Coordinates of C-alpha atoms and ligand atoms in Angstrom, one line a residue:
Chain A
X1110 CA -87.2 163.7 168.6
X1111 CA -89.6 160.2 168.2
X1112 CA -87.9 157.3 168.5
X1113 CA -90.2 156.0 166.0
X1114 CA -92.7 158.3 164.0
X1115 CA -95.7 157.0 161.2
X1116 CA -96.6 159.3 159.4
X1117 CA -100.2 159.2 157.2
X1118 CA -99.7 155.7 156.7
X1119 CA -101.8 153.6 154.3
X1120 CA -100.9 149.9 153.1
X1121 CA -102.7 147.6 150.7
X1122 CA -101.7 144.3 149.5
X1123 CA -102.0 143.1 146.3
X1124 CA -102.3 144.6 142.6
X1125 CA -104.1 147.9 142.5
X1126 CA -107.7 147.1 141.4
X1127 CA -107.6 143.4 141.5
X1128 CA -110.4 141.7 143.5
X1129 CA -108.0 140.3 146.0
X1130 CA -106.5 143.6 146.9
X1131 CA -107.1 144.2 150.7
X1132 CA -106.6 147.2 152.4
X1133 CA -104.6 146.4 155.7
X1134 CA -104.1 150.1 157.1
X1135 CA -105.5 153.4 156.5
X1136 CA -103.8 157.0 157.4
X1137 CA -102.5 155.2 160.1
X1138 CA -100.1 158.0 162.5
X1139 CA -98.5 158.5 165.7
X1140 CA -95.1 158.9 167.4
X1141 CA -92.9 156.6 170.3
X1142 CA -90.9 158.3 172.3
X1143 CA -87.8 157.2 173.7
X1144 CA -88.1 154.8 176.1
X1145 CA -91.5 154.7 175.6
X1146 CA -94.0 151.0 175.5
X1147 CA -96.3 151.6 173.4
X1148 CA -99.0 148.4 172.4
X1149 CA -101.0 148.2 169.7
X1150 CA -104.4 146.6 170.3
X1151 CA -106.8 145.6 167.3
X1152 CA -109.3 143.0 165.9
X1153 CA -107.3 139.8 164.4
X1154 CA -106.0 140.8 160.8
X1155 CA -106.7 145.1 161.2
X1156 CA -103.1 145.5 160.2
X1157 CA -100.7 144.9 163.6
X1158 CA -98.1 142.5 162.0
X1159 CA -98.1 144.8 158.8
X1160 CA -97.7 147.6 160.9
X1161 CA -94.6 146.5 162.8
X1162 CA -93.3 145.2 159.2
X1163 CA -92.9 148.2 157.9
X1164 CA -91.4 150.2 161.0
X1165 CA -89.0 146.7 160.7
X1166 CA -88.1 148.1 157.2
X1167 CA -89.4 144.5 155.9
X1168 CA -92.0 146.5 154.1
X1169 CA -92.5 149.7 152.4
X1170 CA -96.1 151.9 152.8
X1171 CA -97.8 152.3 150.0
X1172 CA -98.5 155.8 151.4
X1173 CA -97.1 157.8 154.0
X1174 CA -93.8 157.4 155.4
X1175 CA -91.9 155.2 158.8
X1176 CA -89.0 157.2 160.5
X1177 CA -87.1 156.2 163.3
X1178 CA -84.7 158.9 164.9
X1179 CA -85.9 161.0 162.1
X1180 CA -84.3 159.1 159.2
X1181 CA -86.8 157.4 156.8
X1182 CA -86.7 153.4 157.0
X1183 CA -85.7 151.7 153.7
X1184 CA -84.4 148.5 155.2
X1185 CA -83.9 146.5 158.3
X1186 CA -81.8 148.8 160.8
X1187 CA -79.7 145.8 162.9
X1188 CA -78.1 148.2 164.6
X1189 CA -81.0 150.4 165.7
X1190 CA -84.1 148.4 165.7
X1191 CA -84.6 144.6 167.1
X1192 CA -87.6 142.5 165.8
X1193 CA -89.7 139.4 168.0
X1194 CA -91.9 137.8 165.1
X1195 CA -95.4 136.9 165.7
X1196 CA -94.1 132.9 165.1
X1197 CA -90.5 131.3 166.4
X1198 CA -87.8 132.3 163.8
X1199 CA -85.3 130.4 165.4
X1200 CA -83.2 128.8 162.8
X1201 CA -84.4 125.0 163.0
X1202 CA -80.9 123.5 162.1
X1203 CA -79.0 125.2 164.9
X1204 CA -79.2 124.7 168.2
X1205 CA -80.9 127.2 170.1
X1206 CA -77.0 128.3 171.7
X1207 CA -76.2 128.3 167.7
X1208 CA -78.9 130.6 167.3
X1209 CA -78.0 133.3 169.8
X1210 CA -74.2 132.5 168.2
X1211 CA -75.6 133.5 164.7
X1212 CA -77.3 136.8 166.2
X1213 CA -74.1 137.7 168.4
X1214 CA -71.7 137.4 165.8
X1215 CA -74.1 139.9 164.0
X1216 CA -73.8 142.5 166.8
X1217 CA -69.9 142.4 167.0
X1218 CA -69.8 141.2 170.6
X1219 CA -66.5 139.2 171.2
X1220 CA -66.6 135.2 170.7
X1221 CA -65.7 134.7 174.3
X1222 CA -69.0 136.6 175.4
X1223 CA -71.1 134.7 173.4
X1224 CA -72.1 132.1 176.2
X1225 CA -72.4 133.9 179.4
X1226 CA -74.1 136.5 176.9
X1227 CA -76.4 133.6 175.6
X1228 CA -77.3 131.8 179.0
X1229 CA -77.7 135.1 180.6
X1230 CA -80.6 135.5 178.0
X1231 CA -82.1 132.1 178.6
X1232 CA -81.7 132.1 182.4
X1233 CA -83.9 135.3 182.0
X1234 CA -86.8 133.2 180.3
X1235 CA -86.3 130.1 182.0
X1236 CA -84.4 128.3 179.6
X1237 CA -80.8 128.0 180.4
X1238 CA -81.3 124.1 180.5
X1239 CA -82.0 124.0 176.9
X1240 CA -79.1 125.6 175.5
X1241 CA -77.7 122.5 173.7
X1242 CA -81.6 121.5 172.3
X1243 CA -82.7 122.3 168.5
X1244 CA -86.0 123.9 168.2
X1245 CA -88.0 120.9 167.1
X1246 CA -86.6 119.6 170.4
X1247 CA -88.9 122.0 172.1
X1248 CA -92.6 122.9 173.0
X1249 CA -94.0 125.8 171.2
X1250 CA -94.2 127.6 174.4
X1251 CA -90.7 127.5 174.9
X1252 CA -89.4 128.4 171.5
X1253 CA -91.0 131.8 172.1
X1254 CA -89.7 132.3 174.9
X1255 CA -85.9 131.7 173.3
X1256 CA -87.2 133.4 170.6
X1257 CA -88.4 136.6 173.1
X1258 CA -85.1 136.1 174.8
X1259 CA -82.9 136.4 171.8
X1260 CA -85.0 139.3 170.1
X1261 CA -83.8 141.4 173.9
X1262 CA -80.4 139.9 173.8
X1263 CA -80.1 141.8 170.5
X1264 CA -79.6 145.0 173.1
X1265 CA -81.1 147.1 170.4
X1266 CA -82.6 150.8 171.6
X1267 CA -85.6 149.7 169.7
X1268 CA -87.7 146.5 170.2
X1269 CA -90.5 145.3 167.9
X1270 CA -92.5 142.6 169.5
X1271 CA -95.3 140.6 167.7
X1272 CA -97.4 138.9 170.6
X1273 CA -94.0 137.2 172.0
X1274 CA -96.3 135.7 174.9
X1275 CA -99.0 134.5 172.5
X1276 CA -98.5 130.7 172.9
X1277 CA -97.7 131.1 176.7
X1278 CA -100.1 130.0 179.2
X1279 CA -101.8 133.2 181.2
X1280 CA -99.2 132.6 184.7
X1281 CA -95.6 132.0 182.4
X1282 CA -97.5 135.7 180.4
X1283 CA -97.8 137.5 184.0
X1284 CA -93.9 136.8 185.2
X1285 CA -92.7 137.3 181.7
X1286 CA -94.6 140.5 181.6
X1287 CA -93.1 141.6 185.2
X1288 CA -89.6 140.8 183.7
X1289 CA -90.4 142.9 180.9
X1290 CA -91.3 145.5 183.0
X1291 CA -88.4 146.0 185.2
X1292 CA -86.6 145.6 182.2
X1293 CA -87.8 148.7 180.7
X1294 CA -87.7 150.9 183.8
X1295 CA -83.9 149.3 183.8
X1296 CA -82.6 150.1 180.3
X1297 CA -85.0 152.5 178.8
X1298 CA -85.6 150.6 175.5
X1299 CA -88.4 151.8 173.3
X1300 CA -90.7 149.4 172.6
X1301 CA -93.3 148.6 170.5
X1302 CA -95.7 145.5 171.5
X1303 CA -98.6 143.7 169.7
X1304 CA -100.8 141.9 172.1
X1305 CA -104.6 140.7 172.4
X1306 CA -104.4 140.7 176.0
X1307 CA -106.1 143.6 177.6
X1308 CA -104.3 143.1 181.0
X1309 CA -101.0 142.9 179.0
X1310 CA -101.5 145.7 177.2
X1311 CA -102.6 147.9 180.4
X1312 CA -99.9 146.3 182.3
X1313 CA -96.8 146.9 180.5
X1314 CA -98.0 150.2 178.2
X1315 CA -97.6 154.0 178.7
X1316 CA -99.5 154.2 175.9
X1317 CA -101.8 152.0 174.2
X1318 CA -103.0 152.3 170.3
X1319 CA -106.7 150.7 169.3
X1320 CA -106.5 150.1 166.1
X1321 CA -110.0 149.7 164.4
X1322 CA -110.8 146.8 162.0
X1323 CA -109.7 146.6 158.4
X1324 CA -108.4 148.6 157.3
X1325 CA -106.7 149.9 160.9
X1326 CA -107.1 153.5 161.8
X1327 CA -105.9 154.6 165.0
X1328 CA -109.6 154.7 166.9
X1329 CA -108.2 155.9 170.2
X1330 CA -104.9 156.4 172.6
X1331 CA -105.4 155.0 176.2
X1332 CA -102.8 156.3 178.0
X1333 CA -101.5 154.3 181.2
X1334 CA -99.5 157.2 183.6
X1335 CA -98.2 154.2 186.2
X1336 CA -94.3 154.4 186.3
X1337 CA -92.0 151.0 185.7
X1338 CA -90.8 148.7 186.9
X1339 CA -94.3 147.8 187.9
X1340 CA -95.6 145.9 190.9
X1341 CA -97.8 142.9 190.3
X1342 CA -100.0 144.8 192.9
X1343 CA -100.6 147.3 190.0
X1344 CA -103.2 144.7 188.6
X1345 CA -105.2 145.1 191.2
X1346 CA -105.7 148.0 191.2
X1347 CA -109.1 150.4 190.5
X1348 CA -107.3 152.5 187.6
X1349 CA -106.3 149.0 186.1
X1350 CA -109.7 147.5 185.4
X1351 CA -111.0 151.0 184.5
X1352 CA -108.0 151.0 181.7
X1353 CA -108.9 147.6 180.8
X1354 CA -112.3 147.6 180.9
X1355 CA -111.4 151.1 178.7
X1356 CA -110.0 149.1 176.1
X1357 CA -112.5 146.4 176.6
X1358 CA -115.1 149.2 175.4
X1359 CA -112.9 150.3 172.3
X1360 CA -112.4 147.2 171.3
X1361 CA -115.3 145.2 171.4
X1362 CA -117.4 147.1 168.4
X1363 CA -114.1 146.6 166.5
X1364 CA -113.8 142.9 166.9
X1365 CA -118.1 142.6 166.3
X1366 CA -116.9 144.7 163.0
X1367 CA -113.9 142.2 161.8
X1368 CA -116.3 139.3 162.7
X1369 CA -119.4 140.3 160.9
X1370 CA -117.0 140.7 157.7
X1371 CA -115.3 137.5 158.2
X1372 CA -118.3 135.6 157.5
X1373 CA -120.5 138.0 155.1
Chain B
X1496 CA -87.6 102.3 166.9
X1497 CA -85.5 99.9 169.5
X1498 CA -81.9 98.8 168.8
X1499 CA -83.3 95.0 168.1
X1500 CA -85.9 96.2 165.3
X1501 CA -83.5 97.2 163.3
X1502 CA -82.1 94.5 162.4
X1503 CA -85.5 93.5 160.7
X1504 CA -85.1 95.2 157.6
X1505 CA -81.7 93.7 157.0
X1506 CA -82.8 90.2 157.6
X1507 CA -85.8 90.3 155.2
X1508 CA -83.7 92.3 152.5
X1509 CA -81.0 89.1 153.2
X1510 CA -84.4 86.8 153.3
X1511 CA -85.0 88.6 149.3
X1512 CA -82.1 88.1 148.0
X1513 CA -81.5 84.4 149.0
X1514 CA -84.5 83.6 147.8
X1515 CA -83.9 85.5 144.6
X1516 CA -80.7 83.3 144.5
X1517 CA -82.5 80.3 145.3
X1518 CA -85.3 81.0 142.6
X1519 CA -82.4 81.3 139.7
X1520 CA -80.9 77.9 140.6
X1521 CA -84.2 76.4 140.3
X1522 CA -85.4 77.8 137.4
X1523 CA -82.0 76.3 136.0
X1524 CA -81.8 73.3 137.1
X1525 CA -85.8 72.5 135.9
X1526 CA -85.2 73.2 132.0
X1527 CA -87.7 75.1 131.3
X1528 CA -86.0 78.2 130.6
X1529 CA -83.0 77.9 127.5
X1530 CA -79.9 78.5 129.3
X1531 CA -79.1 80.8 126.3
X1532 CA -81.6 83.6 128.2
X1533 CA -80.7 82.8 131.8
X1534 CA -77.6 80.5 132.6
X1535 CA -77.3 78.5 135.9
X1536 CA -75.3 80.4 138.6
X1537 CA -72.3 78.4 138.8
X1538 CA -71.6 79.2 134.7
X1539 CA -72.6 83.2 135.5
X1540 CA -69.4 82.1 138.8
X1541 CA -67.2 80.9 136.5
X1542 CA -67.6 83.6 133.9
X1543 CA -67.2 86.3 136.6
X1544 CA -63.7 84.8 138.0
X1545 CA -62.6 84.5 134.0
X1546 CA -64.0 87.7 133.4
X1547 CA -62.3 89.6 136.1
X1548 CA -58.4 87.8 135.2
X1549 CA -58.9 89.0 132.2
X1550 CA -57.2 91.8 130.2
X1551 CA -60.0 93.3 128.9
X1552 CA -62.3 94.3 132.0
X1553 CA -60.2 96.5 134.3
X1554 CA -59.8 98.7 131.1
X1555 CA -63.2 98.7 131.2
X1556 CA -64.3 99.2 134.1
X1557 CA -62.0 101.9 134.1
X1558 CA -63.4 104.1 130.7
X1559 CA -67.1 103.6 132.0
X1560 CA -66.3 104.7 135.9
X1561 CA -64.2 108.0 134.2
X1562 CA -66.8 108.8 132.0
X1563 CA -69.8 108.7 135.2
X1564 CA -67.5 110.5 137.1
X1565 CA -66.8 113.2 134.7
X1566 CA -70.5 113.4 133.3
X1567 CA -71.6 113.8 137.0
X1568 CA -68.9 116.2 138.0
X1569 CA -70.3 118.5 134.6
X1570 CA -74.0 117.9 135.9
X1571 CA -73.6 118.6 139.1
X1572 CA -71.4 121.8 139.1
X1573 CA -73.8 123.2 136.5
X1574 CA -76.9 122.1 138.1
X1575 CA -75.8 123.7 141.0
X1576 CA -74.7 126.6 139.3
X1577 CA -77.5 127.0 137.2
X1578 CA -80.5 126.6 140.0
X1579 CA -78.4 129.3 142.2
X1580 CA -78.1 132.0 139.2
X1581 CA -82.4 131.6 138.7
X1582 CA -83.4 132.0 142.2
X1583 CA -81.5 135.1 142.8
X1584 CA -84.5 136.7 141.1
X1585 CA -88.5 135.9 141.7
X1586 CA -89.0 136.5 137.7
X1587 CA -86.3 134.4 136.5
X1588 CA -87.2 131.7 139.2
X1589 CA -91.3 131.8 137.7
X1590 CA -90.3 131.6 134.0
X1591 CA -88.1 128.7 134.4
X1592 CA -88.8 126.8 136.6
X1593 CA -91.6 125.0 134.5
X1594 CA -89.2 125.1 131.6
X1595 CA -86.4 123.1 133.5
X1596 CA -89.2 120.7 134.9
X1597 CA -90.1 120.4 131.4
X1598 CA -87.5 119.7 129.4
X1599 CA -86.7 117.4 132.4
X1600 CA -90.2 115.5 131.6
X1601 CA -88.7 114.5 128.4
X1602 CA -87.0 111.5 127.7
X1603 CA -83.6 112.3 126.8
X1604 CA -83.4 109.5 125.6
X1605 CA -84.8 110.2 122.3
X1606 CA -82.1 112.6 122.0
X1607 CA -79.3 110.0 122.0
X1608 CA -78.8 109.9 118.1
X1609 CA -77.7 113.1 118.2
X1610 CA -75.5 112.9 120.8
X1611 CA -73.7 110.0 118.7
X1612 CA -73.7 112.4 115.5
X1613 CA -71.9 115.0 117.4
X1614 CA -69.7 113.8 119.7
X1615 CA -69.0 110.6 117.9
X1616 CA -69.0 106.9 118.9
X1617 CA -66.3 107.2 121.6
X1618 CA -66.9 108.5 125.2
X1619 CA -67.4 111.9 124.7
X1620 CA -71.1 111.1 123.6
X1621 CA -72.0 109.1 126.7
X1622 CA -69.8 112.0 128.9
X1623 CA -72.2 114.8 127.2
X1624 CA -75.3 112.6 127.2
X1625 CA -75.1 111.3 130.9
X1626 CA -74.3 115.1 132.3
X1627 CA -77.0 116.7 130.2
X1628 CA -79.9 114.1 131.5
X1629 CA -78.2 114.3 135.4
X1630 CA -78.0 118.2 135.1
X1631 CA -81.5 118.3 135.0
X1632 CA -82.8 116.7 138.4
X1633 CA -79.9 119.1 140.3
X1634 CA -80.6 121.9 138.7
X1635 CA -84.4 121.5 139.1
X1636 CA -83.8 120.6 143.0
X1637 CA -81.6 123.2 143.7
X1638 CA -84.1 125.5 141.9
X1639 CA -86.8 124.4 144.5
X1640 CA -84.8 124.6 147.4
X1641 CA -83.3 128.0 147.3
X1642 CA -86.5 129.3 145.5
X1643 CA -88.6 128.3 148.9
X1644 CA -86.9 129.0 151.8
X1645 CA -89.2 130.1 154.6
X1646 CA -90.0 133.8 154.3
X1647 CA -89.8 134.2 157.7
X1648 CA -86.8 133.0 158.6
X1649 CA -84.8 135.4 155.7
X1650 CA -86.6 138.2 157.5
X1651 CA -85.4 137.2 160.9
X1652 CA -82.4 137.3 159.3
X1653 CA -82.0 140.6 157.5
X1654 CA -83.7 142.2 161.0
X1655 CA -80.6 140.9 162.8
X1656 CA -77.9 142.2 160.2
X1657 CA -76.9 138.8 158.5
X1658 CA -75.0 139.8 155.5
X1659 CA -75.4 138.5 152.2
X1660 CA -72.8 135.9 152.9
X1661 CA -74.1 134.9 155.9
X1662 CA -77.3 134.5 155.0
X1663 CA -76.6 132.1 152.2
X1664 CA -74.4 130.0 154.9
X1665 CA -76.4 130.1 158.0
X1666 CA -79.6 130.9 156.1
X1667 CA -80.4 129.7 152.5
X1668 CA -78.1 127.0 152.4
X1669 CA -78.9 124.8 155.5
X1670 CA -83.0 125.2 154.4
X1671 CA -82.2 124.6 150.6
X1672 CA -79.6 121.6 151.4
X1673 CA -81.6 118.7 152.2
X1674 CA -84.0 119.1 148.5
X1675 CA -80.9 120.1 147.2
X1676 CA -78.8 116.9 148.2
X1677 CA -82.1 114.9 146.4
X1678 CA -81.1 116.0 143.2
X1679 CA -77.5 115.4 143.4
X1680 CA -78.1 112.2 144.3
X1681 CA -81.1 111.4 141.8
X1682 CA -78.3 113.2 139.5
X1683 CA -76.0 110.9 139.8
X1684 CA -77.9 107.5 139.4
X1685 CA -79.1 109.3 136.1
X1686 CA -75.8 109.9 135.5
X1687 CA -74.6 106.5 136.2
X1688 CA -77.7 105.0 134.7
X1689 CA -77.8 106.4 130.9
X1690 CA -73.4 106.2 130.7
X1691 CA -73.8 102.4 131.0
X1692 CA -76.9 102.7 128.9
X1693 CA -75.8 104.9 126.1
X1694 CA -72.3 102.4 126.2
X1695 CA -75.1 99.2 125.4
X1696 CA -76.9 101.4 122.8
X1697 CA -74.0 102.9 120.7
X1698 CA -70.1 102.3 121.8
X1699 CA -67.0 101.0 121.0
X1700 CA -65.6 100.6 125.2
X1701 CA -66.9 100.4 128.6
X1702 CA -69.0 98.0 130.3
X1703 CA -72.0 98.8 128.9
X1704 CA -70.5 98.0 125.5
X1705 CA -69.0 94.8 126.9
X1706 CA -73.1 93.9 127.7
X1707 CA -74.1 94.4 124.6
X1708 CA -71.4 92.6 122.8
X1709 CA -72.1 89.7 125.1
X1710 CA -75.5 89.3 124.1
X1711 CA -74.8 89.7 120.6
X1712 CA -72.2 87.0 121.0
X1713 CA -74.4 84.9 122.2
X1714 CA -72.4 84.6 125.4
X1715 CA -75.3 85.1 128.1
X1716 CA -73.3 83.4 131.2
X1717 CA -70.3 86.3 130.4
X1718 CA -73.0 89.2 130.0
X1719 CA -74.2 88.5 133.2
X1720 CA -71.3 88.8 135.1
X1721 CA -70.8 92.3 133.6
X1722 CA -74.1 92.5 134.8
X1723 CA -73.0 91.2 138.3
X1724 CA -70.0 94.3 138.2
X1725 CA -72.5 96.4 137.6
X1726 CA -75.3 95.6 140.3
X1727 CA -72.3 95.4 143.3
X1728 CA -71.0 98.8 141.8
X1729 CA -74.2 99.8 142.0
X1730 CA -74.5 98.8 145.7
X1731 CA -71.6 100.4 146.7
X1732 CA -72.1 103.9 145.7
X1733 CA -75.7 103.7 147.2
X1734 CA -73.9 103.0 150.2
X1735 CA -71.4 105.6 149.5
X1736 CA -73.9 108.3 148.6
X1737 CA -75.6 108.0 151.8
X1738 CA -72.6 108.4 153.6
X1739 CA -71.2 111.6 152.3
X1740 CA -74.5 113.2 152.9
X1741 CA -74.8 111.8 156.3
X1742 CA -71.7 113.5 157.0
X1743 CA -72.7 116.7 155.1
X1744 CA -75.6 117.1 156.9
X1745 CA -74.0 116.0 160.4
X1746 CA -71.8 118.8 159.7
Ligands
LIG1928 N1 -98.3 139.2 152.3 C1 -99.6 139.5 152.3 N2 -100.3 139.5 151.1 C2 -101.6 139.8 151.1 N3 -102.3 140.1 152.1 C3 -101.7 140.2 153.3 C4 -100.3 139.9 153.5 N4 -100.0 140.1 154.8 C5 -101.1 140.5 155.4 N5 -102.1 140.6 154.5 C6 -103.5 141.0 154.8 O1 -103.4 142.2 155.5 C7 -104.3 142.2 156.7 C8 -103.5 142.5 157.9 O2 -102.6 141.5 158.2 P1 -101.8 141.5 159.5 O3 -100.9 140.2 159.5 O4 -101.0 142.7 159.6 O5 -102.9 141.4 160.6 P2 -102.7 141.3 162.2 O6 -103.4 142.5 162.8 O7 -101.3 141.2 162.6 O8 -103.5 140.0 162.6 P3 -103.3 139.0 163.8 O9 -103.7 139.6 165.0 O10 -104.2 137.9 163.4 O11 -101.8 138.6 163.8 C9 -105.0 140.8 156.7 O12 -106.3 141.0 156.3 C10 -104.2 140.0 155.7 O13 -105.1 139.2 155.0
LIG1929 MG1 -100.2 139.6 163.4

């Protein structure tokens, strides 16, 4: 059975013939395995976030339907389904070991876990020094990275991730993405990733989605048969820049499309 | 800010008030102004220390602190109370909203005759008038802070299994508190400002009362010193206010 399955799925925001009512997505389907990465590629605004939203259960289709393990999504599942938001959503007034308190105390691990638990999580991202440090406290860079590092310390089966290396400069993107990697081939999560990085998106994917612009449609499936954890060396490869340059190819009529409309 | 420049503010606010002091005296002492509208400081002294030994002013001091205290406790509980129940729901939250800033835009004032016709001349009136004019600013703050608590962060919330309690303590709360703590305090000066007012308008106790008598009785030096009472009261629960909501939001 999917791990995640959209089915026909169509979303449009705003009142139903009002002038500001914008269709995001459009019979938009396809399935994630089990321990399968699958990214989502797409022009800036096709539908990605609202995509993610409503496997989340932070947002109902206005047609067709979001399952995960087969059961239809009506709400956040906690206990199934973890979710990285495009922006930090670390609570400002905690500290950022507060935070992972907050999230721990959710997932009914025992209080004397919590901080080997929670500086486990940072030492994976770099942080570990900053446990004691409020957000503000904190370059945007490195908020994501907590905020990437408490999204996996969720230990869901299911991870949703919204560009979580967006405000990362390209070398802190490659090692995160490594770590990533070997994390998969470790603990078999199923993840699904929004990037605009082609080399991200070929690096870490088995699977990757080009969504067309607004409204998205699926426009094409790249797969990426390479098995993880995943050598650096892999980027250097001939099948990588053919992938890439792949989605390069898919994506670049897509983007000319969103652009042209953005300023007609 | 270094630990020397802060002393800056203090010394001008000092540097203010002496000279205040300083312009009183010689105001006095030149004769131009009738000492029936502003008496020389040392009377307003003496006045003070006779007011304070006698019997009259600790019982009211007393009537006018009980009745701030219980207007403000009423505001405040169902300010609180009141902004809570409207932002559980987006429609509720949209339709009054505007009405509550509304009615808030209104002096209240104006209202005070009726007060006095039904609650009477005694406390009561300034009790019901001084919580229905503080109500307003906390229920209107505590309106706008639950009502816009980042989107984002509720979601983040929900996605990681908060429940409903939770999320008002770790969630809604912390982002509402600091709008929220505004209009408790703006609350309670209203509070404290229109009890003493509504006592000088229409009373028969309090220290408001005792102001206006004064005045009437064409005792300026003693209305000042009530005046006095007032200002250093005043002082000290500014100083008190900020205090408890330093701690509070320490915590
Ligand atoms: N809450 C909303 N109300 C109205 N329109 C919305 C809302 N959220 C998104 N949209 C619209 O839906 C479209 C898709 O938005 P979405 O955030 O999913 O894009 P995206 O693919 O994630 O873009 P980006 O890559 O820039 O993050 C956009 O055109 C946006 O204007
Ligand atoms: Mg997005």
């Amino acid at each position: 059975m999917a791990a995640i399955s959209v089915r026909a799925v169509s979303h449009s925001f705003g009142l139903p013939g009002k002038q500001n009512r914008i269709a995001a997505l459009k019979n938009v389907s396809f399935d994630v395995a089990p321990g399968e990465f699958v990214t989502i590629l797409g022009p800036s605004g096709c539908g990605k976030s609202t995509l993610l939203n409503m496997v989340g259960g932070l947002l109902s289709p206005s047609e067709g339907a979001v399952q995960v393990d087969g059961t239809p999504v009506l709400q956040p599942l906690p206990e199934r389904i973890a979710y990285v938001f495009q922006e930090s959503t670390l609570f400002p007034w905690y500290t950022v070991e507060e935070n992972f308190a907050i999230l721990l105390r959710c997932r009914d691990v025992p209080r004397s876990e919590w901080r080997t638990r929670t500086l486990a999580a940072l030492t994976s991202v770099g942080m570990q020094d900053f446990a004691g440090h409020y957000p503000k406290q904190l370059s945007v860079g490195m908020r994501q990275r907590i905020n990437l590092a408490r999204g996996i310390a969720s230990d869901t089966d299911i991870l949703l991730m919204d560009e979580p290396f967006a405000a990362l400069d390209e070398q802190s993107r490659m090692v995160l993405g490594e770590d990533l990697s070997a994390l998969l081939g470790r603990t078999g999560k199923t993840i699904l990733f929004v990037t605009h990085s082609l080399a991200e998106a070929v690096f870490l994917s088995d699977r990757i989605l080009v969504l067309s612009a607004r409204p998205g449609r699926v426009k094409a499936t790249v797969a990426v048969n390479e098995p993880h954890p995943r050598p650096p060396d892999f980027m250097l490869t001939s099948d990588f820049s053919e992938l890439r340059n792949q989605c390069y190819a898919l994506l670049r009529d897509e983007i000319r499309l969103a652009m042209a409309e953005a300023v007609a | 800010m270094t630990e020397t420049s802060r002393l800056w503010p203090c010394a001008i606010q000092g540097l203010i008030a002496a000279g205040g002091l300083l312009l009183w005296f010689v105001v006095t002492q030149s004769g131009e102004v009738s000492p029936l509208f502003l008496p020389a400081p040392d009377a307003v002294v003496n006045a003070w220390v006779a007011l304070v030994r006698s019997d009259e002013f600790w019982p009211a001091v007393g009537v006018t602190l009980t009745t701030i205290a219980a207007a403000y406790i009423l505001a405040a509980v169902a300010g609180l109370l009141t902004g809570w129940l409207i932002t559980r729901s987006p429609l509720l939250t949209r339709a009054f909203e505007p009405l509550v800033s509304g009615i808030f835009a209104i002096p209240i004032t104006l209202f005070f005759p009726l007060f006095i016709l039904l609650f009477g001349i005694g406390q009561e009136s300034k009790l019901a008038y001084g919580a229905v004019y503080g109500f307003f600013p906390v229920a209107l703050n505590t309106i706008a802070g639950f009502a816009h608590v980042d989107r984002r962060l509720v979601d983040a919330a929900r996605c990681m299994g908060l429940s409903r309690f939770g999320l008002f303590r770790h969630v809604l709360l912390p982002a509402a508190s600091p709008v929220i703590f505004t209009g408790l305090r703006v609350g309670f000066f209203i509070c404290f400002a229109s009890v003493l007012g509504g006592e000088a308008i229409a009373s028969a106790a309090g220290i408001g009362h005792n102001i206006a008598l004064s005045a009437e009785l064409f005792e300026p030096a003693r209305m000042y010193a009530w005046i006095v009472c007032v200002v250093a009261a005043a002082l000290v629960l500014t100083a008190l206010v900020s205090t408890i909501e330093r701690r509070f939001r320490d915590s």
